Amino acid sequence: MPRLLTAYRVMAYVTGIVLIALLFVAVPLNHLADNPGPSAVIGPLHGFLYAVYVVVVLLLGYARRWSLWRTLVVLVAGTVPFAAFFAEHRIVTDARTQDGGAGAPDAADETGHAGGHDTVPAAHD
């Protein structure tokens, strides 16, 4: 699987999990138990991770020639609880279909390398 798509998958899951922790654990603790500690940590963490998610989505969208609409929908998915998981599934399914199946060795990744590997041939003595 191409590295950029893998980076997107990781960021979608991490961003989604941290958002769920923020909204369903940290914010209720802050408002119901008067404990602002978790929100003070998880809130900025989600902000940073979402910024990374945005960069990865923009790079992936550019590399795969997404429409502006699709790019915006995937970006918004990182701000809606559980939506990042559904978006990730759809993006990966579509990418596998377009690339000729999961892990197709002859499929070029976003950088144009066949099989998605950045390998350098070994030097022979």
mmCIF file of C-alpha atoms in Angstrom:
data_model
loop_
_atom_site.group_PDB
_atom_site.id
_atom_site.type_symbol
_atom_site.label_atom_id
_atom_site.label_comp_id
_atom_site.label_asym_id
_atom_site.label_seq_id
_atom_site.Cartn_x
_atom_site.Cartn_y
_atom_site.Cartn_z
ATOM 1 C CA MET A 1 0.000 0.000 0.000
ATOM 2 C CA PRO A 2 1.453 3.407 -0.898
ATOM 3 C CA ARG A 3 2.975 5.300 2.002
ATOM 4 C CA LEU A 4 0.749 8.365 1.621
ATOM 5 C CA LEU A 5 -2.385 6.237 1.795
ATOM 6 C CA THR A 6 -0.980 4.461 4.859
ATOM 7 C CA ALA A 7 -0.224 7.833 6.485
ATOM 8 C CA TYR A 8 -3.809 8.880 5.798
ATOM 9 C CA ARG A 9 -5.162 5.686 7.349
ATOM 10 C CA VAL A 10 -3.067 6.171 10.490
ATOM 11 C CA MET A 11 -4.028 9.827 10.836
ATOM 12 C CA ALA A 12 -7.726 9.105 10.249
ATOM 13 C CA TYR A 13 -7.791 6.524 13.037
ATOM 14 C CA VAL A 14 -5.639 8.499 15.463
ATOM 15 C CA THR A 15 -7.546 11.729 14.869
ATOM 16 C CA GLY A 16 -10.886 9.926 15.187
ATOM 17 C CA ILE A 17 -9.939 8.166 18.426
ATOM 18 C CA VAL A 18 -8.548 11.318 20.034
ATOM 19 C CA LEU A 19 -11.664 13.281 19.002
ATOM 20 C CA ILE A 20 -13.900 10.641 20.585
ATOM 21 C CA ALA A 21 -11.807 10.747 23.776
ATOM 22 C CA LEU A 22 -12.050 14.540 23.790
ATOM 23 C CA LEU A 23 -15.798 14.723 23.261
ATOM 24 C CA PHE A 24 -16.947 11.732 25.297
ATOM 25 C CA VAL A 25 -14.397 11.689 28.131
ATOM 26 C CA ALA A 26 -12.482 14.939 28.531
ATOM 27 C CA VAL A 27 -15.282 17.450 27.913
ATOM 28 C CA PRO A 28 -17.779 15.681 30.214
ATOM 29 C CA LEU A 29 -15.107 15.474 32.925
ATOM 30 C CA ASN A 30 -14.450 19.165 32.484
ATOM 31 C CA HIS A 31 -18.086 20.218 32.713
ATOM 32 C CA LEU A 32 -19.659 17.571 34.950
ATOM 33 C CA ALA A 33 -16.826 16.754 37.346
ATOM 34 C CA ASP A 34 -15.069 20.138 37.255
ATOM 35 C CA ASN A 35 -11.857 18.422 36.133
ATOM 36 C CA PRO A 36 -10.259 20.454 33.325
ATOM 37 C CA GLY A 37 -7.064 18.369 33.233
ATOM 38 C CA PRO A 38 -7.981 15.894 30.477
ATOM 39 C CA SER A 39 -9.407 18.646 28.265
ATOM 40 C CA ALA A 40 -6.250 20.686 28.722
ATOM 41 C CA VAL A 41 -4.192 17.785 27.374
ATOM 42 C CA ILE A 42 -6.486 16.098 24.851
ATOM 43 C CA GLY A 43 -7.830 19.335 23.317
ATOM 44 C CA PRO A 44 -4.460 20.667 22.089
ATOM 45 C CA LEU A 45 -3.404 17.131 21.141
ATOM 46 C CA HIS A 46 -6.439 16.796 18.890
ATOM 47 C CA GLY A 47 -5.727 20.239 17.414
ATOM 48 C CA PHE A 48 -2.166 19.251 16.525
ATOM 49 C CA LEU A 49 -3.198 15.859 15.156
ATOM 50 C CA TYR A 50 -5.982 17.417 13.106
ATOM 51 C CA ALA A 51 -3.467 19.837 11.568
ATOM 52 C CA VAL A 52 -1.324 16.855 10.530
ATOM 53 C CA TYR A 53 -4.474 15.115 9.242
ATOM 54 C CA VAL A 54 -5.274 18.182 7.106
ATOM 55 C CA VAL A 55 -1.820 18.164 5.531
ATOM 56 C CA VAL A 56 -1.990 14.424 4.803
ATOM 57 C CA VAL A 57 -5.500 14.707 3.307
ATOM 58 C CA LEU A 58 -4.437 17.622 1.091
ATOM 59 C CA LEU A 59 -1.375 15.728 -0.129
ATOM 60 C CA LEU A 60 -3.378 12.570 -0.762
ATOM 61 C CA GLY A 61 -6.167 14.472 -2.473
ATOM 62 C CA TYR A 62 -3.688 16.206 -4.756
ATOM 63 C CA ALA A 63 -1.828 12.984 -5.525
ATOM 64 C CA ARG A 64 -5.010 11.071 -6.336
ATOM 65 C CA ARG A 65 -6.612 14.028 -8.152
ATOM 66 C CA TRP A 66 -9.661 14.308 -5.896
ATOM 67 C CA SER A 67 -12.306 16.921 -6.555
ATOM 68 C CA LEU A 68 -12.479 19.895 -4.212
ATOM 69 C CA TRP A 69 -15.771 18.533 -2.861
ATOM 70 C CA ARG A 70 -14.308 15.138 -1.981
ATOM 71 C CA THR A 71 -11.294 16.763 -0.331
ATOM 72 C CA LEU A 72 -13.534 18.992 1.789
ATOM 73 C CA VAL A 73 -15.747 16.076 2.838
ATOM 74 C CA VAL A 74 -12.710 14.059 3.952
ATOM 75 C CA LEU A 75 -11.343 17.091 5.823
ATOM 76 C CA VAL A 76 -14.643 17.608 7.644
ATOM 77 C CA ALA A 77 -14.731 13.904 8.538
ATOM 78 C CA GLY A 78 -11.839 14.578 10.912
ATOM 79 C CA THR A 79 -14.061 16.897 12.962
ATOM 80 C CA VAL A 80 -17.147 14.681 13.321
ATOM 81 C CA PRO A 81 -17.063 11.814 15.823
ATOM 82 C CA PHE A 82 -16.828 8.429 14.065
ATOM 83 C CA ALA A 83 -16.916 10.030 10.585
ATOM 84 C CA ALA A 84 -13.159 9.654 10.081
ATOM 85 C CA PHE A 85 -13.548 5.871 10.297
ATOM 86 C CA PHE A 86 -16.231 5.796 7.596
ATOM 87 C CA ALA A 87 -14.260 8.180 5.376
ATOM 88 C CA GLU A 88 -11.104 6.090 5.810
ATOM 89 C CA HIS A 89 -12.942 2.933 4.779
ATOM 90 C CA ARG A 90 -14.366 4.610 1.677
ATOM 91 C CA ILE A 91 -11.047 6.188 0.644
ATOM 92 C CA VAL A 92 -9.117 2.926 1.040
ATOM 93 C CA THR A 93 -11.785 0.909 -0.775
ATOM 94 C CA ASP A 94 -11.785 3.376 -3.665
ATOM 95 C CA ALA A 95 -7.968 3.452 -3.788
ATOM 96 C CA ARG A 96 -7.758 -0.335 -3.900
ATOM 97 C CA THR A 97 -10.332 -0.444 -6.681
ATOM 98 C CA GLN A 98 -8.511 2.216 -8.701
ATOM 99 C CA ASP A 99 -5.120 0.595 -8.125
ATOM 100 C CA GLY A 100 -6.266 -2.835 -9.239
ATOM 101 C CA GLY A 101 -6.744 -4.512 -5.878
ATOM 102 C CA ALA A 102 -5.110 -4.581 -2.477
ATOM 103 C CA GLY A 103 -1.362 -4.483 -2.596
ATOM 104 C CA ALA A 104 -1.111 -4.851 -6.351
ATOM 105 C CA PRO A 105 2.643 -5.085 -7.031
ATOM 106 C CA ASP A 106 2.411 -3.355 -10.395
ATOM 107 C CA ALA A 107 0.397 -0.394 -9.093
ATOM 108 C CA ALA A 108 2.385 2.825 -8.878
ATOM 109 C CA ASP A 109 2.109 4.868 -5.701
ATOM 110 C CA GLU A 110 1.689 8.643 -5.510
ATOM 111 C CA THR A 111 5.413 9.160 -6.151
ATOM 112 C CA GLY A 112 5.347 6.984 -9.275
ATOM 113 C CA HIS A 113 7.306 4.084 -7.796
ATOM 114 C CA ALA A 114 5.994 0.677 -8.721
ATOM 115 C CA GLY A 115 4.675 -1.297 -5.795
ATOM 116 C CA GLY A 116 4.885 1.704 -3.470
ATOM 117 C CA HIS A 117 8.439 0.958 -2.343
ATOM 118 C CA ASP A 118 11.302 3.419 -2.234
ATOM 119 C CA THR A 119 14.095 0.907 -2.583
ATOM 120 C CA VAL A 120 17.539 1.526 -3.904
ATOM 121 C CA PRO A 121 19.243 -1.374 -5.679
ATOM 122 C CA ALA A 122 22.181 -2.787 -3.760
ATOM 123 C CA ALA A 123 25.578 -1.784 -5.063
ATOM 124 C CA HIS A 124 27.612 -4.676 -6.416
ATOM 125 C CA ASP A 125 31.322 -4.835 -5.685
#
